[in-house]
């Protein structure tokens, strides 16, 4: 868990790769659905572009399908989900149904000013969605597929402000919910070299 721009995607990739487990990012699944023009993508787009959350029922249906697939069997990491208390409750019910549980919740924390700074310079590939390395040159192309890099529409300053409000109002209560649950919850500082942040997360989950 963590606010927009905390590095959930970067760290999620590193941690899932390190332990050889599947990573499920609700944001990535929704963006792929939009690129592919599916009904899910069309349903989600107006919420995403406004910086609002996609309705809980849509997200829970999507994650039930993802987690029930064979890929989740060897272990999984959830990135950007759950984002509301209703989603956390829905996830608990879903995990019980499929006889799985969460080992750990990690919250990556970054101050608002740093988030606004990061997101205003973040660039992503319009074709495959990969995030460009920080500081790559303006006219660089995607390192993964050669596609054109651009700003994510929801990284525009007004939308970032709204996403931060949504995080504070709707997602931070999820941290209180986990703090009261049996699942261990650890907060790590998300600022610094990505390898250092990764080491803090590993220390938290193995500690
Ligand atoms: P992210 O890439 O995680 O920042 O997500 C981008 C956008 O996708 C969010 O601003 C929401 O509109 C939507 N989204 C991603 N995950 C969720 C979720 N768990 N619940 C509701 N909306 C979500």
PDB file of C-alpha atoms and ligand atoms in Angstrom:
ATOM      1  CA  UNK A   1       0.000   0.000   0.000  1.00  0.00           C
ATOM      2  CA  UNK A   2       1.001   3.650  -0.315  1.00  0.00           C
ATOM      3  CA  UNK A   3      -0.115   6.926  -1.902  1.00  0.00           C
ATOM      4  CA  UNK A   4       0.163   7.507  -5.656  1.00  0.00           C
ATOM      5  CA  UNK A   5       3.816   7.925  -6.598  1.00  0.00           C
ATOM      6  CA  UNK A   6       5.144   6.151  -3.497  1.00  0.00           C
ATOM      7  CA  UNK A   7       6.875   3.574  -5.702  1.00  0.00           C
ATOM      8  CA  UNK A   8       4.381   0.710  -5.275  1.00  0.00           C
ATOM      9  CA  UNK A   9       4.872  -0.433  -8.876  1.00  0.00           C
ATOM     10  CA  UNK A  10       8.678  -0.270  -8.749  1.00  0.00           C
ATOM     11  CA  UNK A  11       8.878  -2.026  -5.400  1.00  0.00           C
ATOM     12  CA  UNK A  12       6.091  -4.468  -6.267  1.00  0.00           C
ATOM     13  CA  UNK A  13       8.090  -5.573  -9.310  1.00  0.00           C
ATOM     14  CA  UNK A  14      11.297  -5.954  -7.303  1.00  0.00           C
ATOM     15  CA  UNK A  15       9.684  -7.875  -4.439  1.00  0.00           C
ATOM     16  CA  UNK A  16       7.623 -10.164  -6.682  1.00  0.00           C
ATOM     17  CA  UNK A  17      10.765 -10.874  -8.765  1.00  0.00           C
ATOM     18  CA  UNK A  18      12.852 -11.528  -5.674  1.00  0.00           C
ATOM     19  CA  UNK A  19      10.452 -14.144  -4.301  1.00  0.00           C
ATOM     20  CA  UNK A  20       9.334 -15.484  -7.692  1.00  0.00           C
ATOM     21  CA  UNK A  21       5.652 -14.749  -7.060  1.00  0.00           C
ATOM     22  CA  UNK A  22       2.895 -13.181  -9.192  1.00  0.00           C
ATOM     23  CA  UNK A  23       2.200  -9.456  -8.867  1.00  0.00           C
ATOM     24  CA  UNK A  24      -1.344  -8.174  -9.284  1.00  0.00           C
ATOM     25  CA  UNK A  25      -1.544  -4.405  -9.735  1.00  0.00           C
ATOM     26  CA  UNK A  26      -5.136  -3.219 -10.026  1.00  0.00           C
ATOM     27  CA  UNK A  27      -3.912  -0.016 -11.735  1.00  0.00           C
ATOM     28  CA  UNK A  28      -1.945  -2.011 -14.344  1.00  0.00           C
ATOM     29  CA  UNK A  29      -4.854  -4.413 -14.954  1.00  0.00           C
ATOM     30  CA  UNK A  30      -7.221  -1.455 -15.478  1.00  0.00           C
ATOM     31  CA  UNK A  31      -4.794   0.378 -17.802  1.00  0.00           C
ATOM     32  CA  UNK A  32      -4.303  -2.795 -19.871  1.00  0.00           C
ATOM     33  CA  UNK A  33      -8.106  -3.187 -20.096  1.00  0.00           C
ATOM     34  CA  UNK A  34      -8.313   0.398 -21.409  1.00  0.00           C
ATOM     35  CA  UNK A  35      -5.578  -0.161 -23.992  1.00  0.00           C
ATOM     36  CA  UNK A  36      -7.398  -3.298 -25.153  1.00  0.00           C
ATOM     37  CA  UNK A  37     -10.736  -1.456 -25.305  1.00  0.00           C
ATOM     38  CA  UNK A  38     -12.579  -3.999 -23.134  1.00  0.00           C
ATOM     39  CA  UNK A  39     -15.848  -3.327 -21.317  1.00  0.00           C
ATOM     40  CA  UNK A  40     -13.936  -3.185 -18.005  1.00  0.00           C
ATOM     41  CA  UNK A  41     -11.604  -0.551 -19.487  1.00  0.00           C
ATOM     42  CA  UNK A  42     -14.520   1.546 -20.752  1.00  0.00           C
ATOM     43  CA  UNK A  43     -16.262   1.295 -17.375  1.00  0.00           C
ATOM     44  CA  UNK A  44     -13.117   2.351 -15.469  1.00  0.00           C
ATOM     45  CA  UNK A  45     -11.848   5.205 -17.634  1.00  0.00           C
ATOM     46  CA  UNK A  46     -13.959   8.093 -16.372  1.00  0.00           C
ATOM     47  CA  UNK A  47     -13.060   7.310 -12.741  1.00  0.00           C
ATOM     48  CA  UNK A  48      -9.363   6.925 -13.488  1.00  0.00           C
ATOM     49  CA  UNK A  49      -9.126  10.145 -15.512  1.00  0.00           C
ATOM     50  CA  UNK A  50     -10.816  12.067 -12.702  1.00  0.00           C
ATOM     51  CA  UNK A  51      -8.472  10.611 -10.061  1.00  0.00           C
ATOM     52  CA  UNK A  52     -11.413   8.825  -8.407  1.00  0.00           C
ATOM     53  CA  UNK A  53     -11.586   5.197  -7.359  1.00  0.00           C
ATOM     54  CA  UNK A  54     -13.226   2.654  -9.639  1.00  0.00           C
ATOM     55  CA  UNK A  55     -16.311   1.195  -7.811  1.00  0.00           C
ATOM     56  CA  UNK A  56     -15.559  -1.534  -5.264  1.00  0.00           C
ATOM     57  CA  UNK A  57     -17.787  -4.120  -6.984  1.00  0.00           C
ATOM     58  CA  UNK A  58     -15.880  -3.761 -10.255  1.00  0.00           C
ATOM     59  CA  UNK A  59     -12.490  -4.072  -8.525  1.00  0.00           C
ATOM     60  CA  UNK A  60     -13.536  -7.039  -6.383  1.00  0.00           C
ATOM     61  CA  UNK A  61     -14.954  -8.920  -9.371  1.00  0.00           C
ATOM     62  CA  UNK A  62     -11.747  -8.292 -11.303  1.00  0.00           C
ATOM     63  CA  UNK A  63      -9.551  -9.463  -8.412  1.00  0.00           C
ATOM     64  CA  UNK A  64     -11.657 -12.537  -7.720  1.00  0.00           C
ATOM     65  CA  UNK A  65     -11.022 -13.597 -11.297  1.00  0.00           C
ATOM     66  CA  UNK A  66      -7.282 -12.789 -11.093  1.00  0.00           C
ATOM     67  CA  UNK A  67      -6.651 -14.526  -7.757  1.00  0.00           C
ATOM     68  CA  UNK A  68      -8.666 -17.600  -8.679  1.00  0.00           C
ATOM     69  CA  UNK A  69      -6.367 -18.189 -11.675  1.00  0.00           C
ATOM     70  CA  UNK A  70      -3.555 -20.733 -11.503  1.00  0.00           C
ATOM     71  CA  UNK A  71      -0.852 -18.018 -11.336  1.00  0.00           C
ATOM     72  CA  UNK A  72      -1.715 -17.021  -7.781  1.00  0.00           C
ATOM     73  CA  UNK A  73      -1.124 -20.566  -6.512  1.00  0.00           C
ATOM     74  CA  UNK A  74       2.614 -20.106  -5.918  1.00  0.00           C
ATOM     75  CA  UNK A  75       2.159 -16.925  -3.911  1.00  0.00           C
ATOM     76  CA  UNK A  76       1.160 -13.394  -4.873  1.00  0.00           C
ATOM     77  CA  UNK A  77       1.747  -9.737  -4.203  1.00  0.00           C
ATOM     78  CA  UNK A  78      -1.107  -7.211  -4.367  1.00  0.00           C
ATOM     79  CA  UNK A  79      -0.179  -3.711  -5.527  1.00  0.00           C
ATOM     80  CA  UNK A  80      -2.643  -0.865  -5.097  1.00  0.00           C
ATOM     81  CA  UNK A  81      -5.377  -3.095  -3.693  1.00  0.00           C
ATOM     82  CA  UNK A  82      -7.319  -2.961  -1.379  1.00  0.00           C
ATOM     83  CA  UNK A  83      -7.930   0.798  -1.501  1.00  0.00           C
ATOM     84  CA  UNK A  84     -11.131   1.049   0.567  1.00  0.00           C
ATOM     85  CA  UNK A  85     -12.321  -0.685   3.733  1.00  0.00           C
ATOM     86  CA  UNK A  86     -15.057  -2.382   1.644  1.00  0.00           C
ATOM     87  CA  UNK A  87     -12.335  -3.773  -0.650  1.00  0.00           C
ATOM     88  CA  UNK A  88     -10.326  -5.019   2.373  1.00  0.00           C
ATOM     89  CA  UNK A  89     -13.441  -6.776   3.680  1.00  0.00           C
ATOM     90  CA  UNK A  90     -14.192  -8.191   0.220  1.00  0.00           C
ATOM     91  CA  UNK A  91     -10.594  -9.391  -0.107  1.00  0.00           C
ATOM     92  CA  UNK A  92     -10.776 -11.144   3.276  1.00  0.00           C
ATOM     93  CA  UNK A  93     -13.934 -12.994   2.161  1.00  0.00           C
ATOM     94  CA  UNK A  94     -12.409 -13.855  -1.197  1.00  0.00           C
ATOM     95  CA  UNK A  95      -9.206 -15.206   0.378  1.00  0.00           C
ATOM     96  CA  UNK A  96     -11.244 -17.351   2.730  1.00  0.00           C
ATOM     97  CA  UNK A  97     -13.189 -18.750  -0.242  1.00  0.00           C
ATOM     98  CA  UNK A  98     -10.011 -19.749  -2.060  1.00  0.00           C
ATOM     99  CA  UNK A  99      -8.306 -20.909   1.143  1.00  0.00           C
ATOM    100  CA  UNK A 100      -5.486 -18.370   1.048  1.00  0.00           C
ATOM    101  CA  UNK A 101      -4.345 -15.651   3.455  1.00  0.00           C
ATOM    102  CA  UNK A 102      -2.171 -12.551   3.579  1.00  0.00           C
ATOM    103  CA  UNK A 103       1.248 -12.839   5.264  1.00  0.00           C
ATOM    104  CA  UNK A 104       1.979  -9.150   5.521  1.00  0.00           C
ATOM    105  CA  UNK A 105       0.791  -5.664   4.619  1.00  0.00           C
ATOM    106  CA  UNK A 106       3.499  -3.106   3.791  1.00  0.00           C
ATOM    107  CA  UNK A 107       2.722   0.597   3.541  1.00  0.00           C
ATOM    108  CA  UNK A 108       5.297   2.692   1.645  1.00  0.00           C
ATOM    109  CA  UNK A 109       5.191   6.291   2.880  1.00  0.00           C
ATOM    110  CA  UNK A 110       6.306   9.401   0.994  1.00  0.00           C
ATOM    111  CA  UNK A 111       5.525  13.071   1.818  1.00  0.00           C
ATOM    112  CA  UNK A 112       2.993  14.892  -0.415  1.00  0.00           C
ATOM    113  CA  UNK A 113       5.526  17.424  -1.830  1.00  0.00           C
ATOM    114  CA  UNK A 114       7.812  14.584  -2.958  1.00  0.00           C
ATOM    115  CA  UNK A 115       4.837  12.806  -4.586  1.00  0.00           C
ATOM    116  CA  UNK A 116       3.846  15.893  -6.584  1.00  0.00           C
ATOM    117  CA  UNK A 117       7.488  16.318  -7.673  1.00  0.00           C
ATOM    118  CA  UNK A 118       7.800  12.638  -8.726  1.00  0.00           C
ATOM    119  CA  UNK A 119       4.519  12.432 -10.594  1.00  0.00           C
ATOM    120  CA  UNK A 120       4.988  15.682 -12.511  1.00  0.00           C
ATOM    121  CA  UNK A 121       8.131  14.208 -14.104  1.00  0.00           C
ATOM    122  CA  UNK A 122       6.969  10.563 -14.435  1.00  0.00           C
ATOM    123  CA  UNK A 123       6.633   9.350 -18.020  1.00  0.00           C
ATOM    124  CA  UNK A 124       5.111   6.092 -19.203  1.00  0.00           C
ATOM    125  CA  UNK A 125       4.921   4.227 -22.496  1.00  0.00           C
ATOM    126  CA  UNK A 126       1.625   4.836 -24.329  1.00  0.00           C
ATOM    127  CA  UNK A 127       1.897   1.412 -25.997  1.00  0.00           C
ATOM    128  CA  UNK A 128       2.850  -1.013 -23.216  1.00  0.00           C
ATOM    129  CA  UNK A 129       2.494   1.050 -20.021  1.00  0.00           C
ATOM    130  CA  UNK A 130       6.114   0.599 -18.817  1.00  0.00           C
ATOM    131  CA  UNK A 131       7.380   3.412 -16.597  1.00  0.00           C
ATOM    132  CA  UNK A 132      10.450   5.227 -18.003  1.00  0.00           C
ATOM    133  CA  UNK A 133      13.575   5.413 -15.835  1.00  0.00           C
ATOM    134  CA  UNK A 134      13.694   8.624 -13.777  1.00  0.00           C
ATOM    135  CA  UNK A 135      15.739  11.293 -15.554  1.00  0.00           C
ATOM    136  CA  UNK A 136      15.607   9.675 -19.026  1.00  0.00           C
ATOM    137  CA  UNK A 137      15.878  12.271 -21.802  1.00  0.00           C
ATOM    138  CA  UNK A 138      12.754  14.064 -23.118  1.00  0.00           C
ATOM    139  CA  UNK A 139      12.776  12.435 -26.566  1.00  0.00           C
ATOM    140  CA  UNK A 140      13.725   8.941 -25.334  1.00  0.00           C
ATOM    141  CA  UNK A 141      11.469   6.041 -26.327  1.00  0.00           C
ATOM    142  CA  UNK A 142      10.271   3.067 -24.260  1.00  0.00           C
ATOM    143  CA  UNK A 143      13.102   0.730 -23.279  1.00  0.00           C
ATOM    144  CA  UNK A 144      10.748  -2.264 -23.318  1.00  0.00           C
ATOM    145  CA  UNK A 145       8.893  -1.878 -26.644  1.00  0.00           C
ATOM    146  CA  UNK A 146      10.237   1.288 -28.340  1.00  0.00           C
ATOM    147  CA  UNK A 147       6.829   3.019 -27.960  1.00  0.00           C
ATOM    148  CA  UNK A 148       6.340   6.729 -27.401  1.00  0.00           C
ATOM    149  CA  UNK A 149       6.698   8.046 -23.838  1.00  0.00           C
ATOM    150  CA  UNK A 150       4.143  10.471 -22.417  1.00  0.00           C
ATOM    151  CA  UNK A 151       2.693  11.715 -19.150  1.00  0.00           C
ATOM    152  CA  UNK A 152       0.020   9.515 -17.585  1.00  0.00           C
ATOM    153  CA  UNK A 153      -3.230  11.544 -17.936  1.00  0.00           C
ATOM    154  CA  UNK A 154      -3.936  11.149 -14.216  1.00  0.00           C
ATOM    155  CA  UNK A 155      -0.462  12.536 -13.348  1.00  0.00           C
ATOM    156  CA  UNK A 156      -1.643  16.057 -14.309  1.00  0.00           C
ATOM    157  CA  UNK A 157      -1.325  18.327 -11.202  1.00  0.00           C
ATOM    158  CA  UNK A 158      -5.072  18.772 -10.464  1.00  0.00           C
ATOM    159  CA  UNK A 159      -5.707  15.045 -10.772  1.00  0.00           C
ATOM    160  CA  UNK A 160      -2.701  14.254  -8.546  1.00  0.00           C
ATOM    161  CA  UNK A 161      -4.163  16.540  -5.864  1.00  0.00           C
ATOM    162  CA  UNK A 162      -7.482  14.700  -6.104  1.00  0.00           C
ATOM    163  CA  UNK A 163      -5.752  11.290  -5.943  1.00  0.00           C
ATOM    164  CA  UNK A 164      -3.946  12.387  -2.772  1.00  0.00           C
ATOM    165  CA  UNK A 165      -7.261  13.465  -1.199  1.00  0.00           C
ATOM    166  CA  UNK A 166      -8.839  10.155  -2.195  1.00  0.00           C
ATOM    167  CA  UNK A 167      -5.885   8.327  -0.625  1.00  0.00           C
ATOM    168  CA  UNK A 168      -6.222  10.244   2.630  1.00  0.00           C
ATOM    169  CA  UNK A 169     -10.014   9.936   2.861  1.00  0.00           C
ATOM    170  CA  UNK A 170     -10.714   6.468   1.463  1.00  0.00           C
ATOM    171  CA  UNK A 171      -7.472   4.454   1.552  1.00  0.00           C
ATOM    172  CA  UNK A 172      -5.708   5.443   4.771  1.00  0.00           C
ATOM    173  CA  UNK A 173      -8.630   3.958   6.834  1.00  0.00           C
ATOM    174  CA  UNK A 174      -7.597   0.607   5.312  1.00  0.00           C
ATOM    175  CA  UNK A 175      -4.303   0.896   7.246  1.00  0.00           C
ATOM    176  CA  UNK A 176      -6.255   1.316  10.508  1.00  0.00           C
ATOM    177  CA  UNK A 177      -8.379  -1.685   9.482  1.00  0.00           C
ATOM    178  CA  UNK A 178      -5.251  -3.860   9.015  1.00  0.00           C
ATOM    179  CA  UNK A 179      -3.700  -2.507  12.229  1.00  0.00           C
ATOM    180  CA  UNK A 180      -6.703  -3.997  14.059  1.00  0.00           C
ATOM    181  CA  UNK A 181      -6.536  -7.286  12.118  1.00  0.00           C
ATOM    182  CA  UNK A 182      -4.331 -10.361  12.632  1.00  0.00           C
ATOM    183  CA  UNK A 183      -2.238  -9.543   9.541  1.00  0.00           C
ATOM    184  CA  UNK A 184       1.074  -7.832  10.413  1.00  0.00           C
ATOM    185  CA  UNK A 185       1.309  -4.276   9.048  1.00  0.00           C
ATOM    186  CA  UNK A 186       4.625  -2.445   8.611  1.00  0.00           C
ATOM    187  CA  UNK A 187       5.267   1.082   7.431  1.00  0.00           C
ATOM    188  CA  UNK A 188       8.492   1.790   5.527  1.00  0.00           C
ATOM    189  CA  UNK A 189      10.000   5.069   4.367  1.00  0.00           C
ATOM    190  CA  UNK A 190       9.701   5.241   0.556  1.00  0.00           C
ATOM    191  CA  UNK A 191      12.382   7.865  -0.047  1.00  0.00           C
ATOM    192  CA  UNK A 192      15.929   7.086  -1.270  1.00  0.00           C
ATOM    193  CA  UNK A 193      17.559   4.621  -3.615  1.00  0.00           C
ATOM    194  CA  UNK A 194      15.008   1.964  -4.767  1.00  0.00           C
ATOM    195  CA  UNK A 195      17.434  -0.783  -3.624  1.00  0.00           C
ATOM    196  CA  UNK A 196      17.422   0.716  -0.099  1.00  0.00           C
ATOM    197  CA  UNK A 197      13.629   0.914  -0.049  1.00  0.00           C
ATOM    198  CA  UNK A 198      13.505  -2.717  -1.200  1.00  0.00           C
ATOM    199  CA  UNK A 199      15.883  -3.712   1.619  1.00  0.00           C
ATOM    200  CA  UNK A 200      13.570  -2.008   4.141  1.00  0.00           C
ATOM    201  CA  UNK A 201      10.579  -3.932   2.773  1.00  0.00           C
ATOM    202  CA  UNK A 202      12.479  -7.236   2.866  1.00  0.00           C
ATOM    203  CA  UNK A 203      13.549  -6.535   6.460  1.00  0.00           C
ATOM    204  CA  UNK A 204       9.909  -5.810   7.335  1.00  0.00           C
ATOM    205  CA  UNK A 205       8.484  -8.980   5.838  1.00  0.00           C
ATOM    206  CA  UNK A 206      11.278 -11.299   6.958  1.00  0.00           C
ATOM    207  CA  UNK A 207      11.884  -9.628  10.313  1.00  0.00           C
TER     208      UNK A 207
HETATM  209  P1  LIG B   1      -2.532   3.280  -9.705  1.00  0.00           P
HETATM  210  O1  LIG B   1      -1.799   2.938 -10.942  1.00  0.00           O
HETATM  211  O2  LIG B   1      -2.466   2.233  -8.655  1.00  0.00           O
HETATM  212  O3  LIG B   1      -2.161   4.653  -9.199  1.00  0.00           O
HETATM  213  O4  LIG B   1      -4.078   3.380 -10.129  1.00  0.00           O
HETATM  214  C1  LIG B   1      -4.535   4.296 -11.102  1.00  0.00           C
HETATM  215  C2  LIG B   1      -6.024   4.500 -10.992  1.00  0.00           C
HETATM  216  O5  LIG B   1      -6.700   3.257 -11.195  1.00  0.00           O
HETATM  217  C3  LIG B   1      -6.521   4.988  -9.644  1.00  0.00           C
HETATM  218  O6  LIG B   1      -6.422   6.398  -9.514  1.00  0.00           O
HETATM  219  C4  LIG B   1      -7.973   4.506  -9.667  1.00  0.00           C
HETATM  220  O7  LIG B   1      -8.778   5.316 -10.511  1.00  0.00           O
HETATM  221  C5  LIG B   1      -7.826   3.145 -10.330  1.00  0.00           C
HETATM  222  N1  LIG B   1      -7.554   2.095  -9.331  1.00  0.00           N
HETATM  223  C6  LIG B   1      -6.425   1.340  -9.203  1.00  0.00           C
HETATM  224  N2  LIG B   1      -6.531   0.460  -8.194  1.00  0.00           N
HETATM  225  C7  LIG B   1      -7.770   0.658  -7.657  1.00  0.00           C
HETATM  226  C8  LIG B   1      -8.480   0.072  -6.576  1.00  0.00           C
HETATM  227  N3  LIG B   1      -7.945  -0.906  -5.816  1.00  0.00           N
HETATM  228  N4  LIG B   1      -9.724   0.551  -6.305  1.00  0.00           N
HETATM  229  C9  LIG B   1     -10.296   1.510  -7.056  1.00  0.00           C
HETATM  230  N5  LIG B   1      -9.672   2.118  -8.085  1.00  0.00           N
HETATM  231  C10 LIG B   1      -8.426   1.694  -8.389  1.00  0.00           C
END
